[in-house]
Amino acid sequence: MANNEYDYDLFTIGAGSGGVRASRVSAAHGAKVAIAEEHRVGGTCVIRGCVPKKMLVYGAHFAEDLEDCQRFGWDIGERKFDWIKLRDNVLEDVTRIEGAYTNTLESHDVEIFKERAEITGPHEITLASGKTVTAKHILIATGARPRMPECQGAEHAISSNEAFHLDELPKKIIIAGGGYIANEFAGIFNEFGCDVHIVNRGDRLLRSYDEALRDRLLQISTMKGIKFRFNTHFEYIKPCDEGGYFVKLSDCDEEKADLVMFAVGRIPNTEGLGLENAGVELGEGGEIKVDRFSKTNVDHIYAVGDVTDRVQLTPVAIREGQAFADTVFGGGEPVAVDHSCVPSAVFSHPPIAAVGMTEGEAKNQLGSVKVYLSDFRPMKNVLAGRNERSLMKMVCDGDSGRIVGIHMIAPEAPEMMQAAAIAVKAGLTKADFDSTVAIHPTMAEELVLMR
């Protein structure tokens, strides 16, 4: 398919989940493809996001399992936790996965440039080494990075990127933010024995999730010893001579912490890409504006994933990358990604999973709404003597009985939600769930037994 007019049919900038999928599938369709990546192949999710984070979550779960196992008859003697061992094993696995991603690209004959790339003309890309290439189509898949707020001494704080590389665990950590990254790391550090404080400018955690789940997570997290401060902001962070930092928050006196972490949102990586040379239109938050086929206002330039700030989730970026490749190089009808009804999870302790509308959204949009609840103590918690309740909530259209949202906070909630999300996406009703026989004894049976 290679077009003699250009060096490549497709040049992708950014080798994260979206860029890798788009490049691989485009090459499989017969396109001549190159990809540029200035950091590591795999992007946020694989290198410094979902994958290593989930491994740390698994590591953290053992803290409670080792405690609970005693009620189940196990005597395990002295417990010791070695952070460096976990850290290094996780980073080693990240390197393995990075290799797998690289092999995938190479086996599809995608040329990889391990350097920064910038658009310098209508179809022209200049690499950091000075080499210039041309491409018929350009795909921007540069993702997003942690937002680091403006406050005196903000440079002394870490973001989630650095959390995976710490040389030691902090005795006390202050985490700024109320979203999923803040809550996930709060749970991880708390289980590893750190004193965790969450500081939030607003008055709510996890704004986009259902209120009942947010309240339950706050309640359980507080019971686990995580401290929360709302309507508070940072005034300054100053290093102490003997290590650690003096931190001044707006609502209290100066205090000392070993580590400060900011998890206050992510901003699209659009600077220094030469987008202004190409005339690509950006939104107010610096995100690349695209149509439903991921095309920018410039005909041959596309963008997928977090850099477009549509739905900042890995599987969404992958779908957008696949749809782009099929649309531009597949030779068939153009393919658009449906961004409605996307399931998501928060790997807090315990985790949250959700799909569809919250109760509040349903009441605003549908008028007549029926809500079903199951509030229970999981069997394992009962025997373990752990006073921690799970909550499942089903939101239905009052007239048709169609399920428009499912929300849960429970051990393994994300694993249960994947299958339940299919039912919501397919437009099934409460009656369809009721007519399904329960698998007993499980937590998931609550989904078909709600009254």
Short mmCIF file of C-alpha atoms in Angstrom, two decimals:
data_model
loop_
_atom_site.label_atom_id
_atom_site.label_comp_id
_atom_site.label_asym_id
_atom_site.label_seq_id
_atom_site.Cartn_x
_atom_site.Cartn_y
_atom_site.Cartn_z
CA MET A 1 0.00 0.00 0.00
CA ALA A 2 3.01 2.27 0.56
CA ASN A 3 2.51 5.51 -1.28
CA ASN A 4 5.58 6.62 -3.23
CA GLU A 5 4.76 10.24 -2.50
CA TYR A 6 5.41 9.71 1.25
CA ASP A 7 7.91 7.72 3.34
CA TYR A 8 5.06 6.15 5.36
CA ASP A 9 1.32 5.64 5.07
CA LEU A 10 1.03 6.24 8.80
CA PHE A 11 3.28 7.89 11.35
CA THR A 12 2.11 7.49 14.96
CA ILE A 13 3.45 9.72 17.73
CA GLY A 14 3.21 7.89 21.07
CA ALA A 15 3.52 4.14 21.70
CA GLY A 16 0.98 3.66 24.48
CA SER A 17 -2.07 1.42 24.35
CA GLY A 18 -3.89 3.44 21.66
CA GLY A 19 -0.90 4.15 19.44
CA VAL A 20 0.39 0.58 19.52
CA ARG A 21 -3.00 -0.92 18.61
CA ALA A 22 -3.56 1.60 15.81
CA SER A 23 -0.09 1.02 14.36
CA ARG A 24 -0.23 -2.77 14.56
CA VAL A 25 -3.68 -3.03 12.95
CA SER A 26 -2.86 -0.45 10.26
CA ALA A 27 0.26 -2.47 9.38
CA ALA A 28 -1.83 -5.67 9.30
CA HIS A 29 -4.12 -3.89 6.80
CA GLY A 30 -1.04 -3.41 4.59
CA ALA A 31 0.03 0.11 5.52
CA LYS A 32 3.69 1.11 5.88
CA VAL A 33 3.86 2.34 9.49
CA ALA A 34 6.35 4.04 11.81
CA ILE A 35 5.88 4.97 15.47
CA ALA A 36 7.86 7.36 17.68
CA GLU A 37 8.10 7.08 21.48
CA GLU A 38 10.37 9.25 23.64
CA HIS A 39 9.95 7.23 26.86
CA ARG A 40 9.15 3.50 26.89
CA VAL A 41 6.92 1.44 24.63
CA GLY A 42 3.69 0.60 26.47
CA GLY A 43 2.73 4.09 27.64
CA THR A 44 1.09 5.09 30.91
CA CYS A 45 -0.98 1.95 31.44
CA VAL A 46 1.84 -0.56 31.13
CA ILE A 47 4.82 1.44 32.42
CA ARG A 48 3.49 3.75 35.15
CA GLY A 49 -0.25 3.15 35.47
CA CYS A 50 -2.84 0.37 35.57
CA VAL A 51 -0.51 -2.61 35.32
CA PRO A 52 2.09 -1.87 38.04
CA LYS A 53 -0.66 -0.25 40.16
CA LYS A 54 -2.77 -3.43 40.11
CA MET A 55 0.31 -5.46 41.11
CA LEU A 56 0.81 -3.18 44.12
CA VAL A 57 -2.90 -3.59 44.93
CA TYR A 58 -2.42 -7.38 44.94
CA GLY A 59 0.60 -6.92 47.20
CA ALA A 60 -1.42 -4.75 49.57
CA HIS A 61 -4.28 -7.27 49.78
CA PHE A 62 -2.03 -9.76 51.55
CA ALA A 63 -1.88 -7.47 54.59
CA GLU A 64 -5.55 -8.15 55.35
CA ASP A 65 -5.51 -11.75 54.08
CA LEU A 66 -2.65 -12.65 56.42
CA GLU A 67 -4.59 -11.15 59.31
CA ASP A 68 -7.90 -12.77 58.36
CA CYS A 69 -6.42 -16.22 57.72
CA GLN A 70 -6.00 -16.79 61.46
CA ARG A 71 -9.77 -17.04 61.91
CA PHE A 72 -9.68 -19.68 59.16
CA GLY A 73 -7.25 -21.82 61.14
CA TRP A 74 -3.95 -20.69 59.67
CA ASP A 75 -1.01 -19.82 61.90
CA ILE A 76 1.72 -18.19 59.87
CA GLY A 77 4.18 -16.97 62.47
CA GLU A 78 5.90 -13.63 62.09
CA ARG A 79 4.93 -11.40 59.15
CA LYS A 80 7.46 -9.16 57.45
CA PHE A 81 6.94 -6.96 54.40
CA ASP A 82 9.79 -6.08 52.05
CA TRP A 83 8.82 -3.09 49.87
CA ILE A 84 12.02 -3.21 47.77
CA LYS A 85 11.36 -6.84 46.84
CA LEU A 86 7.80 -6.05 45.67
CA ARG A 87 8.92 -2.87 43.90
CA ASP A 88 11.69 -4.61 41.98
CA ASN A 89 9.55 -7.62 41.02
CA VAL A 90 6.85 -5.28 39.70
CA LEU A 91 9.33 -3.18 37.71
CA GLU A 92 10.88 -6.35 36.28
CA ASP A 93 7.48 -7.50 35.06
CA VAL A 94 6.81 -4.06 33.55
CA THR A 95 10.05 -4.45 31.57
CA ARG A 96 8.90 -7.89 30.38
CA ILE A 97 5.57 -6.46 29.15
CA GLU A 98 7.38 -3.55 27.47
CA GLY A 99 9.37 -6.17 25.55
CA ALA A 100 6.18 -7.94 24.51
CA TYR A 101 4.70 -4.67 23.19
CA THR A 102 7.92 -3.95 21.27
CA ASN A 103 7.89 -7.47 19.75
CA THR A 104 4.26 -7.01 18.68
CA LEU A 105 5.19 -3.87 16.74
CA GLU A 106 8.35 -5.36 15.24
CA SER A 107 6.61 -8.58 14.18
CA HIS A 108 4.11 -6.43 12.23
CA ASP A 109 6.99 -4.53 10.57
CA VAL A 110 6.22 -1.28 12.34
CA GLU A 111 9.38 0.82 12.44
CA ILE A 112 10.07 2.16 15.96
CA PHE A 113 11.87 5.46 16.58
CA LYS A 114 12.84 5.72 20.25
CA GLU A 115 12.87 9.52 20.27
CA ARG A 116 10.61 12.53 20.35
CA ALA A 117 8.80 13.54 17.17
CA GLU A 118 7.30 16.86 16.11
CA ILE A 119 5.07 17.84 13.19
CA THR A 120 7.03 20.40 11.15
CA GLY A 121 4.99 20.64 7.94
CA PRO A 122 1.71 19.51 6.36
CA HIS A 123 2.80 15.84 6.12
CA GLU A 124 6.25 16.18 7.66
CA ILE A 125 7.61 14.89 10.98
CA THR A 126 11.00 15.82 12.41
CA LEU A 127 12.61 13.50 14.94
CA ALA A 128 14.77 14.63 17.87
CA SER A 129 17.86 13.35 15.99
CA GLY A 130 17.13 15.84 13.19
CA LYS A 131 15.88 13.20 10.73
CA THR A 132 12.85 14.31 8.71
CA VAL A 133 10.21 11.91 7.34
CA THR A 134 6.89 12.31 5.57
CA ALA A 135 3.62 10.46 6.10
CA LYS A 136 0.27 10.38 4.36
CA HIS A 137 -1.54 10.12 7.73
CA ILE A 138 -0.38 11.22 11.16
CA LEU A 139 -1.83 9.83 14.40
CA ILE A 140 -1.27 11.61 17.72
CA ALA A 141 -1.46 9.18 20.66
CA THR A 142 0.69 10.98 23.21
CA GLY A 143 -1.61 10.40 26.20
CA ALA A 144 -1.71 12.54 29.33
CA ARG A 145 0.49 13.26 32.33
CA PRO A 146 -0.19 14.00 36.01
CA ARG A 147 -1.23 17.58 36.72
CA MET A 148 1.14 19.20 39.22
CA PRO A 149 -0.57 22.13 40.91
CA GLU A 150 0.86 25.57 41.59
CA CYS A 151 1.81 25.91 45.22
CA GLN A 152 4.99 26.99 46.93
CA GLY A 153 7.37 24.02 46.94
CA ALA A 154 5.20 21.88 44.62
CA GLU A 155 8.42 20.57 43.05
CA HIS A 156 9.07 18.58 46.26
CA ALA A 157 5.93 16.47 45.73
CA ILE A 158 5.79 13.30 43.65
CA SER A 159 3.09 12.18 41.22
CA SER A 160 1.81 8.64 40.66
CA ASN A 161 4.70 8.21 38.15
CA GLU A 162 7.32 8.25 40.92
CA ALA A 163 5.29 6.19 43.40
CA PHE A 164 6.43 2.98 41.70
CA HIS A 165 10.13 3.79 42.18
CA LEU A 166 10.34 4.82 45.86
CA ASP A 167 13.48 3.69 47.71
CA GLU A 168 11.55 3.38 50.96
CA LEU A 169 7.97 3.62 52.17
CA PRO A 170 7.03 6.87 53.92
CA LYS A 171 5.95 6.66 57.55
CA LYS A 172 3.47 9.45 56.78
CA ILE A 173 2.23 10.40 53.33
CA ILE A 174 -0.12 13.24 52.36
CA ILE A 175 -1.98 12.60 49.11
CA ALA A 176 -3.68 15.50 47.36
CA GLY A 177 -6.77 14.62 45.32
CA GLY A 178 -10.05 12.76 45.58
CA GLY A 179 -10.17 10.77 42.35
CA TYR A 180 -9.40 7.14 41.62
CA ILE A 181 -5.60 7.50 41.66
CA ALA A 182 -5.60 9.21 45.08
CA ASN A 183 -7.92 6.60 46.59
CA GLU A 184 -6.05 3.66 45.07
CA PHE A 185 -2.66 4.78 46.37
CA ALA A 186 -4.17 5.69 49.75
CA GLY A 187 -5.37 2.08 50.04
CA ILE A 188 -2.01 0.67 48.92
CA PHE A 189 0.13 2.79 51.27
CA ASN A 190 -2.28 2.24 54.16
CA GLU A 191 -2.07 -1.56 53.84
CA PHE A 192 1.74 -1.29 53.74
CA GLY A 193 1.57 0.37 57.16
CA CYS A 194 1.98 4.04 56.21
CA ASP A 195 0.03 6.81 57.93
CA VAL A 196 -2.10 8.12 55.05
CA HIS A 197 -3.79 11.53 54.82
CA ILE A 198 -5.96 12.49 51.85
CA VAL A 199 -6.39 16.21 51.24
CA ASN A 200 -9.09 17.36 48.84
CA ARG A 201 -9.93 20.87 47.61
CA GLY A 202 -13.59 19.94 47.21
CA ASP A 203 -15.97 18.15 49.54
CA ARG A 204 -16.39 14.86 47.64
CA LEU A 205 -14.40 11.80 46.65
CA LEU A 206 -14.81 10.16 43.24
CA ARG A 207 -17.17 12.76 41.81
CA SER A 208 -18.40 10.69 38.87
CA TYR A 209 -19.41 7.63 40.96
CA ASP A 210 -22.73 6.96 42.67
CA GLU A 211 -23.16 8.73 46.00
CA ALA A 212 -23.87 5.55 47.99
CA LEU A 213 -20.55 4.02 46.85
CA ARG A 214 -18.58 7.17 47.63
CA ASP A 215 -20.04 7.34 51.13
CA ARG A 216 -19.34 3.66 51.76
CA LEU A 217 -15.72 3.95 50.59
CA LEU A 218 -15.18 6.98 52.83
CA GLN A 219 -16.65 5.11 55.79
CA ILE A 220 -14.57 1.94 55.25
CA SER A 221 -11.36 3.88 54.47
CA THR A 222 -11.77 5.92 57.66
CA MET A 223 -12.28 2.69 59.61
CA LYS A 224 -9.04 1.37 58.10
CA GLY A 225 -7.21 4.43 59.45
CA ILE A 226 -6.98 6.68 56.38
CA LYS A 227 -7.54 10.32 57.36
CA PHE A 228 -9.51 12.65 55.11
CA ARG A 229 -9.52 16.43 54.97
CA PHE A 230 -11.96 18.19 52.66
CA ASN A 231 -12.23 21.79 51.44
CA THR A 232 -8.52 22.20 52.04
CA HIS A 233 -5.61 23.26 49.87
CA PHE A 234 -1.82 23.37 50.10
CA GLU A 235 -0.11 26.63 51.07
CA TYR A 236 3.47 25.37 50.95
CA ILE A 237 5.79 22.36 51.07
CA LYS A 238 9.29 22.94 52.51
CA PRO A 239 12.06 20.35 52.91
CA CYS A 240 13.31 19.70 56.49
CA ASP A 241 17.00 19.44 57.23
CA GLU A 242 16.62 15.96 58.74
CA GLY A 243 14.54 14.63 55.81
CA GLY A 244 10.84 14.82 55.02
CA TYR A 245 8.84 18.01 54.54
CA PHE A 246 7.02 20.71 56.45
CA VAL A 247 3.56 21.01 54.94
CA LYS A 248 1.14 23.86 55.52
CA LEU A 249 -2.51 23.22 54.65
CA SER A 250 -5.10 25.96 54.63
CA ASP A 251 -7.13 24.57 57.53
CA CYS A 252 -4.44 23.73 60.11
CA ASP A 253 -0.97 24.37 61.47
CA GLU A 254 2.22 23.33 59.74
CA GLU A 255 2.84 19.59 59.99
CA LYS A 256 5.54 17.16 58.98
CA ALA A 257 5.29 14.43 56.34
CA ASP A 258 7.80 12.07 54.77
CA LEU A 259 6.21 12.28 51.35
CA VAL A 260 3.65 14.39 49.49
CA MET A 261 1.92 12.98 46.42
CA PHE A 262 -0.30 14.90 43.99
CA ALA A 263 -3.10 12.98 42.26
CA VAL A 264 -5.23 15.88 41.09
CA GLY A 265 -6.06 14.94 37.51
CA ARG A 266 -4.18 14.45 34.26
CA ILE A 267 -3.48 16.84 31.41
CA PRO A 268 -3.18 15.94 27.70
CA ASN A 269 0.36 15.90 26.29
CA THR A 270 -0.03 18.33 23.41
CA GLU A 271 2.86 20.76 23.98
CA GLY A 272 5.87 20.71 21.69
CA LEU A 273 4.28 18.47 19.07
CA GLY A 274 4.08 21.19 16.44
CA LEU A 275 0.28 21.04 16.43
CA GLU A 276 0.09 24.80 15.93
CA ASN A 277 2.30 24.49 12.78
CA ALA A 278 -0.18 21.98 11.44
CA GLY A 279 -3.23 24.07 12.43
CA VAL A 280 -4.69 21.36 14.70
CA GLU A 281 -7.44 22.70 16.96
CA LEU A 282 -7.19 22.20 20.74
CA GLY A 283 -9.86 22.44 23.43
CA GLU A 284 -9.70 24.56 26.58
CA GLY A 285 -7.82 21.91 28.57
CA GLY A 286 -5.20 21.46 25.86
CA GLU A 287 -6.90 18.32 24.53
CA ILE A 288 -7.00 17.62 20.78
CA LYS A 289 -10.51 18.10 19.40
CA VAL A 290 -11.66 15.22 17.21
CA ASP A 291 -14.83 14.00 15.51
CA ARG A 292 -16.43 10.62 16.16
CA PHE A 293 -13.89 8.98 13.83
CA SER A 294 -10.99 10.48 15.85
CA LYS A 295 -10.16 12.93 13.04
CA THR A 296 -8.92 16.44 13.91
CA ASN A 297 -9.90 19.55 11.95
CA VAL A 298 -6.93 18.75 9.66
CA ASP A 299 -7.87 16.05 7.16
CA HIS A 300 -4.85 13.75 7.46
CA ILE A 301 -4.21 14.14 11.21
CA TYR A 302 -6.01 11.96 13.78
CA ALA A 303 -5.78 11.53 17.56
CA VAL A 304 -6.80 8.74 19.96
CA GLY A 305 -6.66 8.06 23.68
CA ASP A 306 -6.12 10.37 26.65
CA VAL A 307 -4.74 13.18 24.49
CA THR A 308 -8.31 13.71 23.24
CA ASP A 309 -9.71 13.67 26.80
CA ARG A 310 -12.86 11.81 25.81
CA VAL A 311 -12.85 8.86 28.24
CA GLN A 312 -9.42 8.47 29.85
CA LEU A 313 -9.32 4.67 30.07
CA THR A 314 -6.94 2.20 28.43
CA PRO A 315 -9.61 -0.04 26.80
CA VAL A 316 -11.22 3.06 25.29
CA ALA A 317 -7.89 4.18 23.77
CA ILE A 318 -7.40 0.67 22.35
CA ARG A 319 -10.88 0.71 20.76
CA GLU A 320 -10.25 4.17 19.32
CA GLY A 321 -6.93 2.95 17.88
CA GLN A 322 -8.58 -0.12 16.35
CA ALA A 323 -11.46 1.95 14.91
CA PHE A 324 -8.99 4.47 13.42
CA ALA A 325 -6.98 1.72 11.70
CA ASP A 326 -10.10 0.00 10.35
CA THR A 327 -11.56 3.32 9.16
CA VAL A 328 -8.44 4.68 7.42
CA PHE A 329 -6.77 1.48 6.20
CA GLY A 330 -9.45 -1.23 6.47
CA GLY A 331 -11.13 -0.47 3.17
CA GLY A 332 -14.64 -0.84 4.57
CA GLU A 333 -17.19 1.42 6.20
CA PRO A 334 -15.79 3.96 8.70
CA VAL A 335 -15.96 2.75 12.32
CA ALA A 336 -16.78 4.99 15.31
CA VAL A 337 -16.37 4.06 18.97
CA ASP A 338 -19.46 4.15 21.16
CA HIS A 339 -18.40 6.04 24.29
CA SER A 340 -21.66 5.44 26.13
CA CYS A 341 -22.05 2.91 28.92
CA VAL A 342 -18.33 2.35 29.51
CA PRO A 343 -17.72 0.24 32.64
CA SER A 344 -14.95 1.31 35.00
CA ALA A 345 -13.35 0.32 38.29
CA VAL A 346 -11.50 1.91 41.19
CA PHE A 347 -8.99 -0.49 42.75
CA SER A 348 -9.46 0.94 46.22
CA HIS A 349 -9.76 -1.27 49.34
CA PRO A 350 -12.41 -2.62 48.78
CA PRO A 351 -12.73 -1.88 45.06
CA ILE A 352 -15.56 -0.08 43.31
CA ALA A 353 -17.02 -0.92 39.91
CA ALA A 354 -19.70 0.86 37.93
CA VAL A 355 -21.46 0.96 34.59
CA GLY A 356 -24.11 3.30 33.23
CA MET A 357 -25.97 6.06 35.05
CA THR A 358 -25.78 6.89 38.73
CA GLU A 359 -29.07 7.23 40.60
CA GLY A 360 -28.78 11.03 40.40
CA GLU A 361 -28.14 11.03 36.64
CA ALA A 362 -31.03 8.62 36.03
CA LYS A 363 -33.46 10.81 38.02
CA ASN A 364 -32.39 13.86 36.01
CA GLN A 365 -32.64 12.13 32.64
CA LEU A 366 -35.45 9.61 32.98
CA GLY A 367 -37.91 11.00 35.49
CA SER A 368 -39.29 7.67 36.69
CA VAL A 369 -36.57 5.53 38.28
CA LYS A 370 -36.58 2.37 40.40
CA VAL A 371 -33.56 1.59 42.56
CA TYR A 372 -32.73 -1.80 44.07
CA LEU A 373 -30.12 -2.22 46.81
CA SER A 374 -28.25 -5.06 48.41
CA ASP A 375 -26.26 -4.14 51.52
CA PHE A 376 -24.52 -7.14 53.07
CA ARG A 377 -21.45 -8.45 54.86
CA PRO A 378 -19.56 -10.85 52.58
CA MET A 379 -19.34 -14.35 54.03
CA LYS A 380 -15.53 -14.21 54.22
CA ASN A 381 -15.69 -10.98 56.27
CA VAL A 382 -18.21 -12.53 58.66
CA LEU A 383 -15.95 -15.45 59.58
CA ALA A 384 -12.87 -13.20 59.59
CA GLY A 385 -14.63 -10.92 62.08
CA ARG A 386 -14.12 -7.99 59.72
CA ASN A 387 -16.94 -5.49 60.07
CA GLU A 388 -16.95 -4.35 56.48
CA ARG A 389 -20.13 -4.26 54.41
CA SER A 390 -20.51 -4.44 50.65
CA LEU A 391 -23.08 -2.53 48.67
CA MET A 392 -24.64 -3.24 45.29
CA LYS A 393 -27.10 -0.96 43.60
CA MET A 394 -29.16 -1.38 40.48
CA VAL A 395 -30.77 1.64 38.80
CA CYS A 396 -33.69 0.91 36.45
CA ASP A 397 -35.94 2.89 34.18
CA GLY A 398 -39.20 2.98 36.16
CA ASP A 399 -41.40 2.46 33.09
CA SER A 400 -39.59 -0.26 31.11
CA GLY A 401 -37.61 -1.96 33.90
CA ARG A 402 -34.49 -1.62 31.72
CA ILE A 403 -31.32 -1.53 33.83
CA VAL A 404 -29.53 1.77 33.19
CA GLY A 405 -26.82 1.49 35.84
CA ILE A 406 -25.13 -0.96 38.21
CA HIS A 407 -22.83 0.21 40.99
CA MET A 408 -20.94 -1.88 43.51
CA ILE A 409 -18.33 -1.68 46.21
CA ALA A 410 -17.27 -5.18 47.24
CA PRO A 411 -14.26 -7.49 47.14
CA GLU A 412 -13.79 -8.50 43.47
CA ALA A 413 -16.40 -5.94 42.30
CA PRO A 414 -14.48 -5.25 39.04
CA GLU A 415 -14.43 -8.99 38.21
CA MET A 416 -18.20 -9.25 38.71
CA MET A 417 -18.92 -6.03 36.84
CA GLN A 418 -17.40 -7.08 33.52
CA ALA A 419 -20.15 -9.62 32.84
CA ALA A 420 -22.89 -7.45 34.36
CA ALA A 421 -21.82 -4.57 32.08
CA ILE A 422 -22.65 -6.69 29.03
CA ALA A 423 -26.22 -6.99 30.29
CA VAL A 424 -26.56 -3.24 30.84
CA LYS A 425 -25.03 -2.44 27.44
CA ALA A 426 -27.42 -4.94 25.83
CA GLY A 427 -30.41 -3.19 27.42
CA LEU A 428 -31.58 -6.09 29.60
CA THR A 429 -34.22 -5.57 32.27
CA LYS A 430 -34.53 -6.25 35.98
CA ALA A 431 -36.82 -9.16 35.02
CA ASP A 432 -34.01 -10.71 32.93
CA PHE A 433 -31.76 -10.66 36.01
CA ASP A 434 -34.56 -11.99 38.26
CA SER A 435 -35.19 -14.93 35.95
CA THR A 436 -31.52 -15.99 36.14
CA VAL A 437 -30.76 -18.61 38.80
CA ALA A 438 -28.22 -17.55 41.44
CA ILE A 439 -24.83 -19.21 41.92
CA HIS A 440 -24.69 -19.89 45.65
CA PRO A 441 -22.80 -19.01 47.77
CA THR A 442 -21.20 -16.07 45.96
CA MET A 443 -21.27 -12.31 46.26
CA ALA A 444 -22.31 -12.04 42.63
CA GLU A 445 -25.62 -13.83 43.33
CA GLU A 446 -26.79 -10.59 44.97
CA LEU A 447 -27.08 -9.19 41.42
CA VAL A 448 -29.95 -11.57 40.59
CA LEU A 449 -31.58 -11.55 44.04
CA MET A 450 -32.21 -7.82 44.55
CA ARG A 451 -35.66 -6.99 45.78
#
